[in-house]
Each structure stands twice: as C-alpha cells, then as structure tokens.
Coordinates of C-alpha atoms and ligand atoms in Angstrom, one line a residue:
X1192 CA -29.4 106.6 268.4
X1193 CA -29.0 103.1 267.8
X1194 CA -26.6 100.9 265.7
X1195 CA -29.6 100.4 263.3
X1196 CA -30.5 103.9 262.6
X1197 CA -27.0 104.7 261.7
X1198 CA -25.9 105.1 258.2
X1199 CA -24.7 101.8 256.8
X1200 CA -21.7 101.3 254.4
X1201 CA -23.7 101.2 251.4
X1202 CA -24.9 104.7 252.3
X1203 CA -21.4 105.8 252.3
X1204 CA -20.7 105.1 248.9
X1205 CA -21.0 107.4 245.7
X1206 CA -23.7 104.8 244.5
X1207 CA -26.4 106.0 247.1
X1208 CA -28.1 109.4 244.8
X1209 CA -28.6 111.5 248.6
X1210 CA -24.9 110.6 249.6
X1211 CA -23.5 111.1 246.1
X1212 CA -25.4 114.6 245.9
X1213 CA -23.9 115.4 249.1
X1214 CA -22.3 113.1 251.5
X1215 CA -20.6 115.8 254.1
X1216 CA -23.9 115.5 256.7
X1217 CA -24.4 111.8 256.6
X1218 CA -20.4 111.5 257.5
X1219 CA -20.3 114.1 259.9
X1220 CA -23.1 112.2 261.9
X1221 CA -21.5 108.8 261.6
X1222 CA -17.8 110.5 263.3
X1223 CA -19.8 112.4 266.0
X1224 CA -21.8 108.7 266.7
X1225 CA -20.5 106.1 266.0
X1226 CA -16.2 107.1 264.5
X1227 CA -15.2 103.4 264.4
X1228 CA -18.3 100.9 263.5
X1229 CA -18.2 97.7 262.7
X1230 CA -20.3 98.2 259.4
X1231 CA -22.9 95.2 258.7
X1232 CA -23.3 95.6 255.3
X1233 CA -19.8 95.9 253.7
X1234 CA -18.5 93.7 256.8
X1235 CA -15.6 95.9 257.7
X1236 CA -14.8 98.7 260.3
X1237 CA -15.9 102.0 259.0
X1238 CA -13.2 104.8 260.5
X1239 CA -14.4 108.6 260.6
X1240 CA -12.4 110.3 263.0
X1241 CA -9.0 112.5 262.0
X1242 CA -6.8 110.8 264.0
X1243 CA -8.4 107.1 263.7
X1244 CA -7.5 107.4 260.0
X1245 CA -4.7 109.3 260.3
X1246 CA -2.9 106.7 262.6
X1247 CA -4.2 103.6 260.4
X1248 CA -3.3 104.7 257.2
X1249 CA 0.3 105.3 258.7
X1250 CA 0.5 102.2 260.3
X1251 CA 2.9 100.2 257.9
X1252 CA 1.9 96.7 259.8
X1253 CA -1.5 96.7 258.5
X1254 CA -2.2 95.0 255.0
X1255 CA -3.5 96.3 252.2
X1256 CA -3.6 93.1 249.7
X1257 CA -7.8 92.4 249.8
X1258 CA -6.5 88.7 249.4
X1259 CA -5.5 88.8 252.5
X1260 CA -8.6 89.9 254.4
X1261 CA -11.7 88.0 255.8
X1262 CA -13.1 87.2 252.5
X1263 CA -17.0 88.4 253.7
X1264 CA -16.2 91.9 253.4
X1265 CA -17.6 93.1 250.3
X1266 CA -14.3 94.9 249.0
X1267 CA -12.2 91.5 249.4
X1268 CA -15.1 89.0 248.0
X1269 CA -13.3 89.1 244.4
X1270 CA -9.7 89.3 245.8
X1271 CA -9.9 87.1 248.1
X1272 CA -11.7 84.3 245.6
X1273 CA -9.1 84.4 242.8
X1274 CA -6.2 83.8 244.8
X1275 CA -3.9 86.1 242.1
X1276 CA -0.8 87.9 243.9
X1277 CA -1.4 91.6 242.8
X1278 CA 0.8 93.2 240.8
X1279 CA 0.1 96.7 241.0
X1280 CA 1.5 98.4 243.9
X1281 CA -1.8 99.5 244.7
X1282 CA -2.7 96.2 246.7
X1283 CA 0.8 94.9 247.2
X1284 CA 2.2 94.4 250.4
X1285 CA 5.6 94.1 251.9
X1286 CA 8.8 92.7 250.9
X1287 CA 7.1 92.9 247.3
X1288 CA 5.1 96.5 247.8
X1289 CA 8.6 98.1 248.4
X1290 CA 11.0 96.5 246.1
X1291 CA 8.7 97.5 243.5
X1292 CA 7.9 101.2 244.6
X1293 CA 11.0 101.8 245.3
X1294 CA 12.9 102.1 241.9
X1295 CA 9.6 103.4 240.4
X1296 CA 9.6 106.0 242.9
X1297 CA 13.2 106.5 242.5
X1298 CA 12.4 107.7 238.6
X1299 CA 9.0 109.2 238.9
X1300 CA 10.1 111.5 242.1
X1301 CA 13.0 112.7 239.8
X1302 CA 11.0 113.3 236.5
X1303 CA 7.7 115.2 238.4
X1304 CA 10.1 117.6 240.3
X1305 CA 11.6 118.4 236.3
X1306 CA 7.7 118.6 234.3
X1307 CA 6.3 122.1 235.9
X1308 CA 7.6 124.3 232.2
X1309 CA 6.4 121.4 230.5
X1310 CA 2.8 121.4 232.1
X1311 CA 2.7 124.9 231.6
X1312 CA 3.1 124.5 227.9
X1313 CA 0.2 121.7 228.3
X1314 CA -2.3 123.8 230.5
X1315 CA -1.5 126.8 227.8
X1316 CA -2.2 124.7 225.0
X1317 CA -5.1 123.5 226.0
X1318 CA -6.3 126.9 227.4
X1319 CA -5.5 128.3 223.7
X1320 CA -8.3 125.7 222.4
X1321 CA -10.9 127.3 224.6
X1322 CA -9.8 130.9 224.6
X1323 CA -12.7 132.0 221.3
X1324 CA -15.6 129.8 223.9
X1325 CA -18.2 131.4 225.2
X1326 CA -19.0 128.7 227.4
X1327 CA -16.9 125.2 227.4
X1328 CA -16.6 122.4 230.1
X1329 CA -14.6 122.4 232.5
X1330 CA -14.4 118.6 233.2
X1331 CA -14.3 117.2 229.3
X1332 CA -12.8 120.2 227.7
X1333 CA -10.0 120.7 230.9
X1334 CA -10.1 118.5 233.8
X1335 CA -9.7 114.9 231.5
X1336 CA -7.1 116.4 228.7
X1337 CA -4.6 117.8 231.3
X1338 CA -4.0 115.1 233.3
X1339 CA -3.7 112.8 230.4
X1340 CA -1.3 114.9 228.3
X1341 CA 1.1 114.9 231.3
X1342 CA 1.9 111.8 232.2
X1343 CA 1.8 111.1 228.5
X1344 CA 4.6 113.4 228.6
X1345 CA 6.5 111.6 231.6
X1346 CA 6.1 108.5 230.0
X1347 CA 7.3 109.8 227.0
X1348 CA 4.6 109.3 224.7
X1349 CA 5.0 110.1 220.8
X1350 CA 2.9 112.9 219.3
X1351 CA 1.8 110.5 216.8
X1352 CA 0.2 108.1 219.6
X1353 CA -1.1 110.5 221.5
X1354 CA -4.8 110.0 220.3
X1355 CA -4.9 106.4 220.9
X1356 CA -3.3 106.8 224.2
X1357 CA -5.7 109.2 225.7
X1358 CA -8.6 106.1 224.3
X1359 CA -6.9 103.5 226.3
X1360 CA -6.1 105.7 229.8
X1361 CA -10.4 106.9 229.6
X1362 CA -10.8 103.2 229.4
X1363 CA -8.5 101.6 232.0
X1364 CA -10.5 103.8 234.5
X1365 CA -13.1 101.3 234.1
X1366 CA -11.0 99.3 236.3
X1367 CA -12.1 101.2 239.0
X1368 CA -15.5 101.0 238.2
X1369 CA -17.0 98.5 240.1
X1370 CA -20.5 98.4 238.2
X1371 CA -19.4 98.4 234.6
X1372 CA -21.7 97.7 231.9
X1373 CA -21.5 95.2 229.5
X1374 CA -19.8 97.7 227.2
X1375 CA -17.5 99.5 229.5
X1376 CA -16.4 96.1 230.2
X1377 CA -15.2 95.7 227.0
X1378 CA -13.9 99.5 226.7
X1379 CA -11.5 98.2 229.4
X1380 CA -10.7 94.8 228.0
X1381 CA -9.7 96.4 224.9
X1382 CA -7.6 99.0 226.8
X1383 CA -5.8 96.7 229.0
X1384 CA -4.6 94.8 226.5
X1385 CA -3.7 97.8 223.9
X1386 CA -1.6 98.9 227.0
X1387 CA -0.3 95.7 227.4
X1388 CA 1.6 95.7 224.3
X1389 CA 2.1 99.0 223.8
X1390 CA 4.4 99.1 227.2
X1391 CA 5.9 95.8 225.9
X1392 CA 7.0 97.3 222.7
X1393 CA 8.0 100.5 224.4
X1394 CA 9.9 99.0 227.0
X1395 CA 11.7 96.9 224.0
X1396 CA 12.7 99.9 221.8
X1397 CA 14.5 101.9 225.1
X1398 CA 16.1 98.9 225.6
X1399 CA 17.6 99.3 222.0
X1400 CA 17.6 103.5 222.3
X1401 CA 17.1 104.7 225.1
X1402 CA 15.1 108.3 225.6
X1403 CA 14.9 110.5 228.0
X1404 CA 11.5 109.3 229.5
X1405 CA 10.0 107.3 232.6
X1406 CA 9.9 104.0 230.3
X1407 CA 13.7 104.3 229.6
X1408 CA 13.8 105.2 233.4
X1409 CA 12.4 101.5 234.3
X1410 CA 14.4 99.9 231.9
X1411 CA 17.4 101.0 233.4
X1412 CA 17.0 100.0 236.7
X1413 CA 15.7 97.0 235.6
X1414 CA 19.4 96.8 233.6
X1415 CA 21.0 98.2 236.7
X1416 CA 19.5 95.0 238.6
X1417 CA 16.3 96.4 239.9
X1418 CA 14.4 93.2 241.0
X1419 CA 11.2 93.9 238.7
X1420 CA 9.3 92.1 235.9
X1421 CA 8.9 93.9 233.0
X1422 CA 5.0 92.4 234.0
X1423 CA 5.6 94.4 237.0
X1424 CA 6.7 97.4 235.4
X1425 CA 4.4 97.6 232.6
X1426 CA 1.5 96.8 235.2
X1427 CA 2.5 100.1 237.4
X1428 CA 2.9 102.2 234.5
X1429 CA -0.8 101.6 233.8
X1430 CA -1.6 102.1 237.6
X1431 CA 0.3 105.9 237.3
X1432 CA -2.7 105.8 234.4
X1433 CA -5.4 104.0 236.8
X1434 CA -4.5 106.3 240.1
X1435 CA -3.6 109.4 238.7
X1436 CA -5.9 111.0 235.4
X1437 CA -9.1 110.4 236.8
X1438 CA -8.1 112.3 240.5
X1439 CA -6.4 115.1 239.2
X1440 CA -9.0 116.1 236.9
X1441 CA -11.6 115.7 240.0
X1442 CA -8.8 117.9 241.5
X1443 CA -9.3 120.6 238.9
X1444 CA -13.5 120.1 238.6
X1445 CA -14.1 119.9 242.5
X1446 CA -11.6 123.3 242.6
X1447 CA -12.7 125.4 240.2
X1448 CA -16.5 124.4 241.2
X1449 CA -15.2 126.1 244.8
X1450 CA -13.8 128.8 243.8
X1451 CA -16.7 129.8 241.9
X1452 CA -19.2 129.4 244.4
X1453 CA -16.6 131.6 247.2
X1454 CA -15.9 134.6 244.9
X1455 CA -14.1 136.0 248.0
X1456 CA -11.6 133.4 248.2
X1457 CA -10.9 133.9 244.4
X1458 CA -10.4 137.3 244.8
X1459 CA -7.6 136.4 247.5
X1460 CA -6.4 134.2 244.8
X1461 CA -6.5 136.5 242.0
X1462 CA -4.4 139.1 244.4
X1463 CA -2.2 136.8 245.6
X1464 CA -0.1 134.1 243.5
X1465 CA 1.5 133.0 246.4
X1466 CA -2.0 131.3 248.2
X1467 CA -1.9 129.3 244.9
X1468 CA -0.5 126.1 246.8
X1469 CA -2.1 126.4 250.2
X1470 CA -5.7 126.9 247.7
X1471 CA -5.2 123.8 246.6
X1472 CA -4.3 122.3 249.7
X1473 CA -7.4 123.3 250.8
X1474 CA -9.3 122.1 247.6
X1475 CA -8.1 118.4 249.0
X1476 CA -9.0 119.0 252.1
X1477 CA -12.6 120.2 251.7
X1478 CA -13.8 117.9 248.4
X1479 CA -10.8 115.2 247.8
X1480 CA -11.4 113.3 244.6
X1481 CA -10.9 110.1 246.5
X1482 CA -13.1 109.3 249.1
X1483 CA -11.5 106.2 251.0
X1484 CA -8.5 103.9 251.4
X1485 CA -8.3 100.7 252.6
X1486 CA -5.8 98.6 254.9
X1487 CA -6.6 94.7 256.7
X1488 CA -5.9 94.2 260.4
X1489 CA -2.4 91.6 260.6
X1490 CA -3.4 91.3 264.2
X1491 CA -6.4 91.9 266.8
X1492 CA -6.6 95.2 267.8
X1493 CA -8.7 98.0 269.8
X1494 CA -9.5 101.4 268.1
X1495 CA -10.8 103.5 270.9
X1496 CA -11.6 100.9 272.2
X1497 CA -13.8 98.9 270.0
X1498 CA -12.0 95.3 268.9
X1499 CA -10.8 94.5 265.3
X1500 CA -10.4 91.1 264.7
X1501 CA -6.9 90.6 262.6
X1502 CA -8.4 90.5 258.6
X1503 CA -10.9 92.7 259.4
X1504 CA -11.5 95.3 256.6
X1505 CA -10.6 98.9 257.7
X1506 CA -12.6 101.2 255.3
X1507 CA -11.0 104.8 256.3
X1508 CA -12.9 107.8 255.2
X1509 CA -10.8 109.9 254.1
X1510 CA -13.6 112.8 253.4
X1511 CA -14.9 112.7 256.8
X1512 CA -11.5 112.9 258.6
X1513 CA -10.9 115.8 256.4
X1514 CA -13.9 117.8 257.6
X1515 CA -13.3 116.7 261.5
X1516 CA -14.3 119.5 263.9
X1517 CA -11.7 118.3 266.7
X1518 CA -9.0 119.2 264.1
X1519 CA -10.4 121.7 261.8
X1520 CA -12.1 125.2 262.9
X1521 CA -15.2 125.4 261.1
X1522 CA -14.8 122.5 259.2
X1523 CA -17.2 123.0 256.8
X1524 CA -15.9 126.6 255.3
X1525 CA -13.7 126.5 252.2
X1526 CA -11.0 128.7 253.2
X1527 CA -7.6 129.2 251.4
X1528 CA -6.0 131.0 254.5
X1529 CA -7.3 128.4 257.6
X1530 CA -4.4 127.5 259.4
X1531 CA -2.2 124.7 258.0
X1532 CA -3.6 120.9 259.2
X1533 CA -2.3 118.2 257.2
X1534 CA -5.2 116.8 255.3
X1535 CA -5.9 113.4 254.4
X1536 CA -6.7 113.1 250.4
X1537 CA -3.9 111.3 249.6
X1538 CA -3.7 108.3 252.0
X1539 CA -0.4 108.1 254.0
X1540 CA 2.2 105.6 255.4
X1541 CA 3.4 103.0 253.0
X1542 CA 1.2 103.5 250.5
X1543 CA 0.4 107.3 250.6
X1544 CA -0.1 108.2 247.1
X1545 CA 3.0 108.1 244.8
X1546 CA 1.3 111.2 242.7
X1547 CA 1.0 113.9 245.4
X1548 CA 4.1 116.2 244.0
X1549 CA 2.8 116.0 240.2
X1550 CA -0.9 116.2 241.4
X1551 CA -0.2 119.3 243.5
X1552 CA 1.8 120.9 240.7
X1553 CA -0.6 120.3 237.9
X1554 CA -3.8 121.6 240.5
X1555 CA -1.6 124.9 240.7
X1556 CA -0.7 125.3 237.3
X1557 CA -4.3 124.4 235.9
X1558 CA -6.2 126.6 238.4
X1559 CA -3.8 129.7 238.8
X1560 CA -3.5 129.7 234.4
X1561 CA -7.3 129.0 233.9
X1562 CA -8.6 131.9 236.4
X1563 CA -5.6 134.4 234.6
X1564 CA -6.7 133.4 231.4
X1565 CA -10.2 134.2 232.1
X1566 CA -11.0 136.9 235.0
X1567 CA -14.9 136.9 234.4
X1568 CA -15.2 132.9 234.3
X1569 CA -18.6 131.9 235.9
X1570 CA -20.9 129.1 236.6
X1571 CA -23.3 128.4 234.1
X1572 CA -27.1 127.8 235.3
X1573 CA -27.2 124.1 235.1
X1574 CA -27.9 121.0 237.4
X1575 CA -24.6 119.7 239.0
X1576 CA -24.4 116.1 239.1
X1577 CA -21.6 113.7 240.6
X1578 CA -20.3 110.3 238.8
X1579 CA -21.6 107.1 240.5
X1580 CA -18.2 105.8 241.3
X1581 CA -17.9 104.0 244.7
X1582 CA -15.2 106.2 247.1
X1583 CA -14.3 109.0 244.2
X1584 CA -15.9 111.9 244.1
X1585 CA -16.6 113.7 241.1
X1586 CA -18.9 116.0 238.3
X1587 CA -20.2 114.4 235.4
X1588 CA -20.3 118.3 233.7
X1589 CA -19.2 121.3 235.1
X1590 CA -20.2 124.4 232.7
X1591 CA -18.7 127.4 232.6
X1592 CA -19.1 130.4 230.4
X1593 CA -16.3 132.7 229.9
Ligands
LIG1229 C1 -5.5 114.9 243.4 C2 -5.0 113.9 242.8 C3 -4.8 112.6 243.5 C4 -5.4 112.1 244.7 C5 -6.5 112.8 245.5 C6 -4.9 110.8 245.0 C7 -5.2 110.0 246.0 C8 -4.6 108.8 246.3 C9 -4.9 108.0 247.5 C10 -5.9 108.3 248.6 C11 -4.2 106.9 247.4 C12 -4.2 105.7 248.5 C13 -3.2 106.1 249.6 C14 -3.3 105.2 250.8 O1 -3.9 104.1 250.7 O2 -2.8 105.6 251.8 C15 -3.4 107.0 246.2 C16 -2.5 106.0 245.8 C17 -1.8 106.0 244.6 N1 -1.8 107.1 243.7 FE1 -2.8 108.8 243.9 N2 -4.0 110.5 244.0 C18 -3.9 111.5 243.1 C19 -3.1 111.7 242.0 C20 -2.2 110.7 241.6 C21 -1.3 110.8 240.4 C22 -1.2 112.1 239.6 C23 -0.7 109.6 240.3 C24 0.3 109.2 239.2 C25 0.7 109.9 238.2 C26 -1.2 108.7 241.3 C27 -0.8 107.4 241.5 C28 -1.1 106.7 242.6 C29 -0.6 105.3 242.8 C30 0.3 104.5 241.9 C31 -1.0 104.9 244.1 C32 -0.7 103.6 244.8 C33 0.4 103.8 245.8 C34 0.7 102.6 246.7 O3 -0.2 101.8 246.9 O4 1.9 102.4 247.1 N3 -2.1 109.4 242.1 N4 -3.6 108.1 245.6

C-alpha cells in the first residue's frame, strides 16, 4: 500500500462519521502499515504501535506546550500564534509544569484516596432518582451528574451552588471543543468567566475560614509558600473540571454499553465483586474516553527508524496502542479476566493523567452500584451514536430500560 492510500490524520479524528462510528479497523491498519507516519494533513507524526506510545508519552524530555512546536501542525496553529504561556498544567512544561502539579497533586492525591463513602452516597443518590424508570439514560441521567457532583464535593462546593456549578462545568467542556458554534462559544465565555470569579471569591473566603476542601487545600500551600498564582490555581481547578467530568462519564457510557453487549462478562461481574477493578481496567483499555495525547520533539530523533525533526508534533494514539496485537491476545475481545497489560488511557510520564485514582474509583463504584441496583438492566432498541469531538470518544445517548 502506498503512503497515499493510507488513512490520513483527519480520518483519525472523531469528526470523520466512518471513524467516529467505529475507528478500531482504520487504526489497526495504520499500526500494522505504517506505526509511525509522518501525517500530511495534520503535519505531525502519527504513533500507533504499543510500545512507540508507550515510550513517548514517558519520555519526560519531550514538550508538550503546542507553543513550542513547528507552528504548521494543525494542533499548534492557535498555540503557537498567540504567543500566551499556558497556564493549565495541561500544556505546561517543565520547571513551571512541576512546580505547579506538584502541590496540586499533593492535595488532590490526599483528598481522592478519602471520597470513596462519599461517592457512594452520590452514585446512590442519584441511582434513588432513577430507581421508579422504566427506561432512563445512561449518559444524561448517570454518566454527566456523577462525575460532576464529585469533584463538586472535593472542591467543596455548597449545596446551594450546586445548580449553577454543574451549568458552568457542561460549559467549560466547550473548551475542548474545537468546532464550537457561535452559541457554545458563548456557553463557554459565560462559563469561564462565572468560574473565574467564583474560584476568586472562594479562594478569598478559605483564606478568611478555612474548610475542609481542595480550595482551602490550595490556599494553604499557597500560605505555606507554594510558588503558585492564585491565576494559576483557580485556572487548574477548572482544568480538574475541563479533564475530568466529561472522561469519566465516557468511562461509565463506553462501560456499561460493554457490559451489555458481553452478558457473559457481566455475569462474571455480577458473581464476583472482586473483578470490579480489573473490569474497568479493561473498559479503558478496549474503548478509552480519550483518544490521543500529544508531546513536541526537543531534539531530532529516530522512531523505528523513521526521523522526527525536533518540534515535530507527536500525535500518540492512545486507542490503537491499546488494541495492539504484539501486546494484547486477541486484542479485539472485551475481556475482564485477560491477563494484566498496562493500558494506555491515561497518558503517562510527566503528564499522565492527575485523575486516574478518582476516575478508577468512581468507574467501580458507578458500574458495580448501577448493575446491583438493577439485575435485568438492558439495551434499549435504538441507534447508537458517538459525539463529534476530535480525540474523545463518546455516546451522545445510551438508553437503557430497567
Ligand atoms: C476515565 C477518565 C479519564 C481519562 C480516560 C483521562 C485521560 C487523561 C489523559 C489521556 C491525559 C493526558 C496524559 C498524557 O498526556 O500523558 C489526562 C490528563 C489530565 N487529566 Fe485525566 N482522564 C480521566 C479522568 C480525569 C479526572 C477525573 C480528572 C480530574 C478530576 C482528570 C484531570 C486531568 C488533568 C488535570 C490532566 C493534565 C495532567 C498534566 O498535563 O500534567 N482526568 N487525562
């Protein structure tokens, strides 16, 4: 096959309809062809193969600030013309990526390992509210609440502003919607700045009296002589927002969507509370919510062989490494008792998601609590369709009926 038949970047993304319906067969032919290309229409190097992405994403000398990068790639263009410094650790690099995840890792770590009888009482709560439902949603009515009313509770959010709070987290999503509209454009304007001042005034009053919450958390170590802005730390508040809601209820949709199409490995499930963690170990590894990561070359380098030219773009598909046959048996078989293979869903090395523990937690919780609560559950007869959302993976609607 030649480089022009093979799949091009922009057929890797969630926007392409065949891709987004099903992107595992168009990956799987770009690893076994072609697992490092130098992709001409997003102008970056396209990695596919396990151990490719494996040992990138590790590989704490690459760059991961887009301003940084060869400006023609199409996921640097905006970075790289508006010359900002980022603020969210997201797209920070070193000294500055690690003096501010530090101390926020610091807090979070210690408050996620704390919340599992708190998300209980969530996911029990909101299972209560769809107990009398013959049939209910499992992405609107259970995938977007949960997710929100957590962190809500690590950040110490007040009853009273809870309603306003989930409005602003659905709209700072947007930020990670490359192809808003002219009105989710202004969803997330309005958001960003409603967050703005609420975490200024929030920061302010556990300054004055303190709780016991992840705000008052920041504000200590700020006090304690954390070097952080209280820009800084308002701005990676939102990104727990930003990074977290919108995975972990694709974590919850993409798992209970296969679960209900293996009934066999739900019945292991059902039997067997203690395959609870490696099932969702394997939900991440056979559908992860987020579909690539990105780092920049600081220097020239070979990938099996093939040069990268330092600023190059390094796309790594996360998805693809995660079905690789080289590493996985069978690859394409959801299976809650294949042997244990680190997956790849959430990134690795220096940035490797800061979310993992609370993620993995709430995934257990909500799936173990929502198959208890109902043992018939099953898919209703409907058309399954994905969000268009470059590089997450998603349904718009999953229906069940009880
Ligand atoms: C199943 C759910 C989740 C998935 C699949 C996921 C996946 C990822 C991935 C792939 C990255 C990039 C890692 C890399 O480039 O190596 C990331 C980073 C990040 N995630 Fe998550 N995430 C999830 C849940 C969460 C949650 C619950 C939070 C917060 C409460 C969160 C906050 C973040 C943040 C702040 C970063 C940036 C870390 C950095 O750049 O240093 N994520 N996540």
């Amino acid at each position: 096959m030649s480089e022009q038949q093979l799949p091009t970047g922009l057929q890797l993304l969630e926007i392409d309809p065949e891709f987004r319906a099903d992107p595992y067969p168009r990956l799987a032919e770009l690893q076994e062809k072609c697992p490092v290309r130098h992709d001409p229409v997003l102008e970056a190097v396209v990695l596919t193969g396990y151990e490719d992405v494996r040992a990138v994403v590790n590989d704490r000398s690459l760059w991961r600030n887009p301003a940084r990068g060869n400006p023609r790639a199409l996921f640097n263009r905006g970075a790289a013309a508006s010359g900002d410094a980022p603020q969210t650790i997201l797209f920070m690099d070193d000294p500055d990526h690690a003096r501010v995840r530090g101390p926020l890792t610091q807090a979070f770590y210690k408050r996620a390992a704390r919340m599992k009888p708190q998300v209980e009482v969530i996911v029990d709560e909101v299972l209560d509210g769809l107990s009398d439902r013959p049939s209910f949603d499992i992405i609107a009515d259970y995938g977007v609440p949960v997710p929100i009313l957590v962190i809500a509770a690590v950040l110490g959010i007040e009853k009273s502003r809870l309603r306003e709070f989930r409005e602003w987290s659905e709209g700072i999503i947007q930020s990670l919607n490359a192809m808003r509209t002219p009105a989710e454009e202004a969803q997330l304007a309005a958001a960003a700045t409603a967050l703005d001042a609420f975490f200024a005034e929030a920061m302010a009053e556990r300054r004055k009296a303190p709780r016991d919450d992840l705000i008052t958390d920041m504000v200590q170590l700020q006090a304690e002589g954390a070097e952080l802005t209280d820009s800084e730390v308002s701005v990676n508040l939102q990104s727990l927002l930003v990074g977290g809601n919108l995975t972990t209820t694709d974590l919850i949709g993409n798992g209970v969507l296969a679960f209900l199409r293996h009934p066999a490995e739900l019945a292991k499930l059902r039997a067997d509370p203690r395959l609870v963690a490696p099932a969702v170990e394997e939900i991440l590894r056979y559908d992860p919510p987020i579909s690539i990561t990105g780092r920049i070359a600081s220097r020239d380098l070979e990938i099996r062989g093939a040069p990268v030219a330092c600023k190059d773009a390094l796309i790594n598909s996360l998805r693809a490494a995660n079905r690789d046959p080289s590493v996985y048996e069978d690859p394409d078989r959801f299976d809650i008792t294949r042997k244990h293979v680190p997956h790849m869903a959430f990134g690795g090395g220096a940035h490797i998601c800061i979310g993992a523990p609370l993620a993995r937690m709430e995934g257990q919780v909500a799936l173990w609590k929502l198959f208890q609560r109902f043992p018939t559950l099953k898919l209703a007869d409907q058309a399954l369709t994905y969000r268009a959302l470059p590089g997450f993976r998603g349904l718009e609607r999953l229906i069940v009926e009880t």
